[in-house]
Amino acid sequence: MDREHELLGLAVSIAREAAALARAMRTAGVDPVATKSTLTDVVTAADRAVERQVREAIRAARPGDSVLGEEFGTEAGGGQEVRWILDPIDGTVNYLYDLPQYAVSLAAEVDGTVVAGVVINAATGKEWTAVLGGGAFADGRRLSGSGQTDLRQALVGTGFGYAADRRLHQAAVLAGLIGEIRDVRRLGAAAIDLCLAAEGSLDAYYEKGLNAWDHAAGGLVAAEAGLLVTGLSGAAPGPDMVVAAPPALHKGLHDRLVELDADKGP
Ligand code: IPD
């Protein structure tokens, strides 16, 4: 087995245990334990417990690797060979409200390139996986994105940040776009949005303000399904913008987002 598939195998087994813990803690009842960047940016005991469990599992299996996680930041390993990028619960607000769109997202990065990733919707058990150059799969089925070629008929996913000034900018961008597409979906978990775009359940997706843990695994799933996953104007996907769309839709969506200054503002 090649290294990418070995890393994926480990990621999947760790993410399944993590999803089981998140689900069990959800069943037991959830309260926000703290807020982070703003009053609406909550963290639950489960976010922290799941992240701790994943970090321990990675340390046990591959003690030299480093980990970047949403709740506890960077933990350097001795070897620095692989960096794991983790969102223990992407879609924390959905988790809080028991809306079934929250995911464990775990990616393995080698020399700055994500080579393997898994996203598991912990509420439903649905799994999406990809290895670099090896395609993207959902529960064993190979993914190839949407066949939609007309942006006017595209169902486009997006999301909003937690800060009010950023949301106002994002709403203004959406106001410029929503009359020119089929409709918009805001499902509340970026990692799942990217995977739904990989499956063709969304025709495309964009969002400003994502962190590496939001898009590392889902971005690889989308790219391996044949989508273009980029920032704007030649930038790599990152905090300013992530756009994921099949080649036939990407240019139209990208160019409209540039016109709307979607990567600018707060
Ligand atoms: C958030 C979700 C949401 C997106 C936000 C993210 P979190 O992640 O992915 O859909 O719109 O930008 O911060 O806080 O639930 O891990």
mmCIF file of C-alpha atoms and ligand atoms in Angstrom:
data_model
loop_
_atom_site.group_PDB
_atom_site.id
_atom_site.type_symbol
_atom_site.label_atom_id
_atom_site.label_comp_id
_atom_site.label_asym_id
_atom_site.label_seq_id
_atom_site.Cartn_x
_atom_site.Cartn_y
_atom_site.Cartn_z
ATOM 1 C CA MET A 1 0.000 0.000 0.000
ATOM 2 C CA ASP A 2 1.347 3.483 -0.805
ATOM 3 C CA ARG A 3 1.898 6.088 1.869
ATOM 4 C CA GLU A 4 -1.131 8.198 0.906
ATOM 5 C CA HIS A 5 -3.489 5.242 1.300
ATOM 6 C CA GLU A 6 -1.829 4.268 4.581
ATOM 7 C CA LEU A 7 -2.394 7.804 5.888
ATOM 8 C CA LEU A 8 -5.974 7.724 4.642
ATOM 9 C CA GLY A 9 -6.597 4.383 6.363
ATOM 10 C CA LEU A 10 -5.370 5.805 9.652
ATOM 11 C CA ALA A 11 -7.360 9.020 9.154
ATOM 12 C CA VAL A 12 -10.558 7.072 8.488
ATOM 13 C CA SER A 13 -10.230 4.848 11.548
ATOM 14 C CA ILE A 14 -9.421 7.817 13.817
ATOM 15 C CA ALA A 15 -12.222 9.938 12.312
ATOM 16 C CA ARG A 16 -14.781 7.126 12.787
ATOM 17 C CA GLU A 17 -13.940 6.917 16.496
ATOM 18 C CA ALA A 18 -14.126 10.706 16.686
ATOM 19 C CA ALA A 19 -17.518 10.766 14.963
ATOM 20 C CA ALA A 20 -18.788 8.103 17.382
ATOM 21 C CA LEU A 21 -17.709 10.233 20.347
ATOM 22 C CA ALA A 22 -19.307 13.369 18.882
ATOM 23 C CA ARG A 23 -22.559 11.493 18.278
ATOM 24 C CA ALA A 24 -22.580 9.966 21.775
ATOM 25 C CA MET A 25 -21.968 13.348 23.378
ATOM 26 C CA ARG A 26 -24.721 14.879 21.241
ATOM 27 C CA THR A 27 -27.136 12.200 22.457
ATOM 28 C CA ALA A 28 -26.159 12.953 26.038
ATOM 29 C CA GLY A 29 -26.995 16.662 25.544
ATOM 30 C CA VAL A 30 -24.912 19.666 24.562
ATOM 31 C CA ASP A 31 -24.315 23.076 26.075
ATOM 32 C CA PRO A 32 -21.928 25.700 24.744
ATOM 33 C CA VAL A 33 -19.038 25.920 27.178
ATOM 34 C CA ALA A 34 -17.458 29.105 25.852
ATOM 35 C CA THR A 35 -17.460 31.580 23.020
ATOM 36 C CA LYS A 36 -14.401 32.278 20.881
ATOM 37 C CA SER A 37 -14.031 35.112 18.350
ATOM 38 C CA THR A 38 -17.556 36.515 18.897
ATOM 39 C CA LEU A 39 -20.683 35.778 20.968
ATOM 40 C CA THR A 40 -21.987 33.549 18.160
ATOM 41 C CA ASP A 41 -18.759 31.537 17.791
ATOM 42 C CA VAL A 42 -19.351 28.767 20.307
ATOM 43 C CA VAL A 43 -17.253 25.860 21.449
ATOM 44 C CA THR A 44 -18.759 22.832 23.182
ATOM 45 C CA ALA A 45 -17.229 20.258 25.509
ATOM 46 C CA ALA A 46 -17.537 17.824 22.608
ATOM 47 C CA ASP A 47 -15.340 19.941 20.281
ATOM 48 C CA ARG A 48 -12.592 19.739 22.889
ATOM 49 C CA ALA A 49 -13.115 16.088 23.851
ATOM 50 C CA VAL A 50 -13.120 14.966 20.219
ATOM 51 C CA GLU A 51 -9.989 16.972 19.439
ATOM 52 C CA ARG A 52 -8.190 15.508 22.487
ATOM 53 C CA GLN A 53 -9.137 11.969 21.458
ATOM 54 C CA VAL A 54 -7.929 12.491 17.878
ATOM 55 C CA ARG A 55 -4.640 14.022 19.039
ATOM 56 C CA GLU A 56 -4.033 11.055 21.356
ATOM 57 C CA ALA A 57 -4.772 8.567 18.574
ATOM 58 C CA ILE A 58 -2.385 10.329 16.179
ATOM 59 C CA ARG A 59 0.319 10.523 18.858
ATOM 60 C CA ALA A 60 -0.069 6.794 19.576
ATOM 61 C CA ALA A 61 0.096 5.781 15.905
ATOM 62 C CA ARG A 62 2.630 8.315 14.581
ATOM 63 C CA PRO A 63 4.423 10.095 17.435
ATOM 64 C CA GLY A 64 6.635 12.210 15.143
ATOM 65 C CA ASP A 65 3.793 13.946 13.291
ATOM 66 C CA SER A 66 2.499 17.419 14.042
ATOM 67 C CA VAL A 67 -1.150 18.375 14.429
ATOM 68 C CA LEU A 68 -3.066 21.569 13.688
ATOM 69 C CA GLY A 69 -6.516 21.495 15.262
ATOM 70 C CA GLU A 70 -9.265 24.091 15.551
ATOM 71 C CA GLU A 71 -9.500 24.033 19.342
ATOM 72 C CA PHE A 72 -5.901 23.592 20.545
ATOM 73 C CA GLY A 73 -3.802 24.959 17.677
ATOM 74 C CA THR A 74 -0.462 23.561 16.587
ATOM 75 C CA GLU A 75 1.328 20.738 18.360
ATOM 76 C CA ALA A 76 4.719 20.039 16.820
ATOM 77 C CA GLY A 77 5.917 16.452 16.516
ATOM 78 C CA GLY A 78 9.561 15.483 16.556
ATOM 79 C CA GLY A 79 9.744 14.211 12.979
ATOM 80 C CA GLN A 80 7.684 16.897 11.194
ATOM 81 C CA GLU A 81 7.003 14.411 8.404
ATOM 82 C CA VAL A 82 3.249 14.704 8.302
ATOM 83 C CA ARG A 83 1.007 17.490 9.557
ATOM 84 C CA TRP A 84 -2.529 16.462 10.435
ATOM 85 C CA ILE A 85 -5.193 19.133 10.018
ATOM 86 C CA LEU A 86 -8.262 18.579 12.167
ATOM 87 C CA ASP A 87 -11.670 20.098 12.670
ATOM 88 C CA PRO A 88 -13.117 17.979 15.491
ATOM 89 C CA ILE A 89 -16.647 19.236 14.835
ATOM 90 C CA ASP A 90 -17.181 21.334 11.721
ATOM 91 C CA GLY A 91 -20.662 22.757 12.009
ATOM 92 C CA THR A 92 -20.562 23.425 15.738
ATOM 93 C CA VAL A 93 -23.708 25.575 15.635
ATOM 94 C CA ASN A 94 -25.595 22.739 13.894
ATOM 95 C CA TYR A 95 -24.244 20.424 16.583
ATOM 96 C CA LEU A 96 -25.528 22.731 19.292
ATOM 97 C CA TYR A 97 -29.003 22.781 17.729
ATOM 98 C CA ASP A 98 -28.989 19.071 16.811
ATOM 99 C CA LEU A 99 -29.219 19.786 13.088
ATOM 100 C CA PRO A 100 -27.751 16.743 11.303
ATOM 101 C CA GLN A 101 -24.959 18.540 9.419
ATOM 102 C CA TYR A 102 -21.806 18.353 11.503
ATOM 103 C CA ALA A 103 -18.604 16.584 10.654
ATOM 104 C CA VAL A 104 -15.226 15.383 11.739
ATOM 105 C CA SER A 105 -12.699 16.584 9.163
ATOM 106 C CA LEU A 106 -9.173 15.146 9.163
ATOM 107 C CA ALA A 107 -6.476 15.655 6.528
ATOM 108 C CA ALA A 108 -2.834 14.570 6.246
ATOM 109 C CA GLU A 109 -0.460 17.105 4.716
ATOM 110 C CA VAL A 110 3.060 16.287 3.503
ATOM 111 C CA ASP A 111 5.450 19.113 2.597
ATOM 112 C CA GLY A 112 2.584 21.601 2.509
ATOM 113 C CA THR A 113 0.359 19.484 0.230
ATOM 114 C CA VAL A 114 -2.754 17.703 1.475
ATOM 115 C CA VAL A 115 -2.365 14.081 0.354
ATOM 116 C CA ALA A 116 -5.244 12.348 2.144
ATOM 117 C CA GLY A 117 -8.488 13.478 3.725
ATOM 118 C CA VAL A 118 -11.679 12.192 5.275
ATOM 119 C CA VAL A 119 -14.878 13.987 6.216
ATOM 120 C CA ILE A 120 -17.523 12.103 8.208
ATOM 121 C CA ASN A 121 -20.946 13.546 8.866
ATOM 122 C CA ALA A 122 -21.136 12.386 12.474
ATOM 123 C CA ALA A 123 -24.940 12.708 12.547
ATOM 124 C CA THR A 124 -25.555 10.385 9.588
ATOM 125 C CA GLY A 125 -22.323 8.394 9.361
ATOM 126 C CA LYS A 126 -21.786 9.391 5.726
ATOM 127 C CA GLU A 127 -18.085 9.352 4.767
ATOM 128 C CA TRP A 128 -16.188 11.119 2.024
ATOM 129 C CA THR A 129 -12.534 10.284 1.341
ATOM 130 C CA ALA A 130 -9.780 11.210 -1.084
ATOM 131 C CA VAL A 131 -6.089 10.683 -1.667
ATOM 132 C CA LEU A 132 -4.054 12.939 -3.911
ATOM 133 C CA GLY A 133 -4.166 11.531 -7.426
ATOM 134 C CA GLY A 134 -6.442 8.674 -6.348
ATOM 135 C CA GLY A 135 -9.929 10.111 -6.775
ATOM 136 C CA ALA A 136 -12.668 10.988 -4.318
ATOM 137 C CA PHE A 137 -15.224 8.584 -2.903
ATOM 138 C CA ALA A 138 -18.401 8.672 -0.827
ATOM 139 C CA ASP A 139 -19.153 5.412 0.928
ATOM 140 C CA GLY A 140 -17.151 3.588 -1.780
ATOM 141 C CA ARG A 141 -18.701 5.402 -4.791
ATOM 142 C CA ARG A 142 -16.387 7.470 -7.000
ATOM 143 C CA LEU A 143 -17.351 11.135 -7.212
ATOM 144 C CA SER A 144 -17.235 13.415 -10.238
ATOM 145 C CA GLY A 145 -19.078 16.614 -9.275
ATOM 146 C CA SER A 146 -22.050 18.230 -10.949
ATOM 147 C CA GLY A 147 -22.670 18.127 -14.687
ATOM 148 C CA GLN A 148 -24.331 21.555 -14.590
ATOM 149 C CA THR A 149 -22.803 23.940 -17.128
ATOM 150 C CA ASP A 150 -25.017 27.012 -16.732
ATOM 151 C CA LEU A 151 -24.319 29.219 -13.727
ATOM 152 C CA ARG A 152 -27.885 30.560 -13.938
ATOM 153 C CA GLN A 153 -29.097 27.055 -13.068
ATOM 154 C CA ALA A 154 -26.486 26.332 -10.426
ATOM 155 C CA LEU A 155 -27.322 25.570 -6.791
ATOM 156 C CA VAL A 156 -24.500 27.274 -4.920
ATOM 157 C CA GLY A 157 -23.455 26.615 -1.328
ATOM 158 C CA THR A 158 -21.831 29.226 0.843
ATOM 159 C CA GLY A 159 -21.385 30.175 4.479
ATOM 160 C CA PHE A 160 -20.868 33.114 6.790
ATOM 161 C CA GLY A 161 -18.243 33.981 9.358
ATOM 162 C CA TYR A 162 -18.926 34.744 12.992
ATOM 163 C CA ALA A 163 -18.104 38.478 13.002
ATOM 164 C CA ALA A 164 -20.921 40.913 12.172
ATOM 165 C CA ASP A 165 -18.844 43.115 9.842
ATOM 166 C CA ARG A 166 -17.690 40.097 7.840
ATOM 167 C CA ARG A 167 -21.246 38.794 7.589
ATOM 168 C CA LEU A 168 -22.481 42.113 6.260
ATOM 169 C CA HIS A 169 -19.832 42.007 3.536
ATOM 170 C CA GLN A 170 -20.677 38.368 2.747
ATOM 171 C CA ALA A 171 -24.388 39.241 2.588
ATOM 172 C CA ALA A 172 -23.666 42.074 0.147
ATOM 173 C CA VAL A 173 -21.716 39.669 -2.085
ATOM 174 C CA LEU A 174 -24.570 37.174 -1.927
ATOM 175 C CA ALA A 175 -27.076 39.913 -2.780
ATOM 176 C CA GLY A 176 -25.102 40.479 -5.977
ATOM 177 C CA LEU A 177 -25.099 36.803 -6.866
ATOM 178 C CA ILE A 178 -28.438 35.376 -5.781
ATOM 179 C CA GLY A 179 -30.422 36.794 -8.689
ATOM 180 C CA GLU A 180 -28.037 35.159 -11.159
ATOM 181 C CA ILE A 181 -28.077 31.543 -9.908
ATOM 182 C CA ARG A 182 -30.716 28.869 -9.263
ATOM 183 C CA ASP A 183 -30.571 29.312 -5.500
ATOM 184 C CA VAL A 184 -28.255 29.313 -2.531
ATOM 185 C CA ARG A 185 -27.781 26.864 0.336
ATOM 186 C CA ARG A 186 -26.225 27.655 3.733
ATOM 187 C CA LEU A 187 -25.957 24.273 5.405
ATOM 188 C CA GLY A 188 -23.541 25.286 8.155
ATOM 189 C CA ALA A 189 -20.516 23.008 7.789
ATOM 190 C CA ALA A 190 -17.904 23.969 5.215
ATOM 191 C CA ALA A 191 -16.287 20.521 5.096
ATOM 192 C CA ILE A 192 -19.648 18.939 4.241
ATOM 193 C CA ASP A 193 -20.417 21.694 1.695
ATOM 194 C CA LEU A 194 -17.187 20.903 -0.158
ATOM 195 C CA CYS A 195 -18.041 17.190 -0.157
ATOM 196 C CA LEU A 196 -21.576 17.876 -1.395
ATOM 197 C CA ALA A 197 -20.071 19.891 -4.247
ATOM 198 C CA ALA A 198 -17.784 16.906 -4.941
ATOM 199 C CA GLU A 199 -20.890 14.697 -5.187
ATOM 200 C CA GLY A 200 -22.870 17.137 -7.297
ATOM 201 C CA SER A 201 -25.494 17.671 -4.569
ATOM 202 C CA LEU A 202 -24.385 21.284 -4.731
ATOM 203 C CA ASP A 203 -23.275 22.539 -8.152
ATOM 204 C CA ALA A 204 -20.637 24.810 -6.614
ATOM 205 C CA TYR A 205 -19.516 26.325 -3.324
ATOM 206 C CA TYR A 206 -17.658 29.416 -2.211
ATOM 207 C CA GLU A 207 -16.846 31.024 1.111
ATOM 208 C CA LYS A 208 -14.589 33.715 2.493
ATOM 209 C CA GLY A 209 -12.951 33.278 5.884
ATOM 210 C CA LEU A 210 -12.325 29.550 6.050
ATOM 211 C CA ASN A 211 -9.474 28.194 8.128
ATOM 212 C CA ALA A 212 -7.252 25.318 7.010
ATOM 213 C CA TRP A 213 -9.192 22.881 9.212
ATOM 214 C CA ASP A 214 -12.458 23.816 7.489
ATOM 215 C CA HIS A 215 -11.267 23.082 3.952
ATOM 216 C CA ALA A 216 -8.162 20.823 4.029
ATOM 217 C CA ALA A 217 -9.957 17.460 3.772
ATOM 218 C CA GLY A 218 -13.087 18.637 1.934
ATOM 219 C CA GLY A 219 -10.983 20.648 -0.525
ATOM 220 C CA LEU A 220 -9.043 17.523 -1.479
ATOM 221 C CA VAL A 221 -12.303 15.565 -1.865
ATOM 222 C CA ALA A 222 -13.655 18.285 -4.171
ATOM 223 C CA ALA A 223 -10.425 18.551 -6.201
ATOM 224 C CA GLU A 224 -10.183 14.784 -6.595
ATOM 225 C CA ALA A 225 -13.783 14.751 -7.833
ATOM 226 C CA GLY A 226 -12.586 16.999 -10.669
ATOM 227 C CA LEU A 227 -13.620 20.386 -9.299
ATOM 228 C CA LEU A 228 -11.365 23.410 -9.486
ATOM 229 C CA VAL A 229 -10.652 24.491 -5.915
ATOM 230 C CA THR A 230 -9.056 27.931 -5.860
ATOM 231 C CA GLY A 231 -8.945 31.372 -4.359
ATOM 232 C CA LEU A 232 -9.608 34.425 -6.517
ATOM 233 C CA SER A 233 -7.352 35.927 -9.193
ATOM 234 C CA GLY A 234 -4.745 33.180 -9.100
ATOM 235 C CA ALA A 235 -4.589 32.847 -5.302
ATOM 236 C CA ALA A 236 -4.550 29.463 -3.627
ATOM 237 C CA PRO A 237 -7.670 28.513 -1.640
ATOM 238 C CA GLY A 238 -7.344 30.095 1.802
ATOM 239 C CA PRO A 239 -8.817 32.558 4.269
ATOM 240 C CA ASP A 240 -9.596 35.178 1.611
ATOM 241 C CA MET A 241 -11.653 32.792 -0.513
ATOM 242 C CA VAL A 242 -12.306 29.164 -1.355
ATOM 243 C CA VAL A 243 -14.233 28.530 -4.591
ATOM 244 C CA ALA A 244 -14.976 24.934 -5.564
ATOM 245 C CA ALA A 245 -16.763 24.362 -8.848
ATOM 246 C CA PRO A 246 -16.643 22.062 -11.865
ATOM 247 C CA PRO A 247 -14.537 23.541 -14.686
ATOM 248 C CA ALA A 248 -17.675 24.519 -16.662
ATOM 249 C CA LEU A 249 -18.949 26.699 -13.791
ATOM 250 C CA HIS A 250 -15.744 27.847 -12.169
ATOM 251 C CA LYS A 251 -14.810 30.748 -14.439
ATOM 252 C CA GLY A 252 -18.269 32.324 -14.357
ATOM 253 C CA LEU A 253 -18.565 32.055 -10.585
ATOM 254 C CA HIS A 254 -14.967 33.117 -10.007
ATOM 255 C CA ASP A 255 -15.249 36.183 -12.243
ATOM 256 C CA ARG A 256 -18.515 37.287 -10.638
ATOM 257 C CA LEU A 257 -16.984 36.930 -7.164
ATOM 258 C CA VAL A 258 -14.031 39.068 -8.299
ATOM 259 C CA GLU A 259 -16.463 41.744 -9.571
ATOM 260 C CA LEU A 260 -18.248 41.662 -6.212
ATOM 261 C CA ASP A 261 -14.959 42.010 -4.252
ATOM 262 C CA ALA A 262 -15.856 38.811 -2.435
ATOM 263 C CA ASP A 263 -12.309 38.281 -1.149
ATOM 264 C CA LYS A 264 -12.012 41.858 0.118
ATOM 265 C CA GLY A 265 -13.490 43.569 3.138
ATOM 266 C CA PRO A 266 -13.371 42.456 6.748
HETATM 267 C C1 IPD B 1 -17.814 26.914 10.506
HETATM 268 C C2 IPD B 1 -18.693 26.152 9.537
HETATM 269 C C3 IPD B 1 -19.577 27.108 8.756
HETATM 270 C C4 IPD B 1 -18.773 28.144 8.029
HETATM 271 C C5 IPD B 1 -17.878 28.889 8.999
HETATM 272 C C6 IPD B 1 -16.979 27.916 9.760
HETATM 273 P P1 IPD B 1 -17.128 25.585 12.748
HETATM 274 O O1 IPD B 1 -16.928 26.014 11.184
HETATM 275 O O2 IPD B 1 -17.890 25.408 8.640
HETATM 276 O O3 IPD B 1 -20.340 26.433 7.779
HETATM 277 O O4 IPD B 1 -19.651 29.034 7.380
HETATM 278 O O5 IPD B 1 -17.081 29.765 8.218
HETATM 279 O O6 IPD B 1 -16.208 28.637 10.697
HETATM 280 O O7 IPD B 1 -16.967 26.840 13.535
HETATM 281 O O8 IPD B 1 -18.499 25.042 12.851
HETATM 282 O O9 IPD B 1 -16.059 24.576 12.982
#
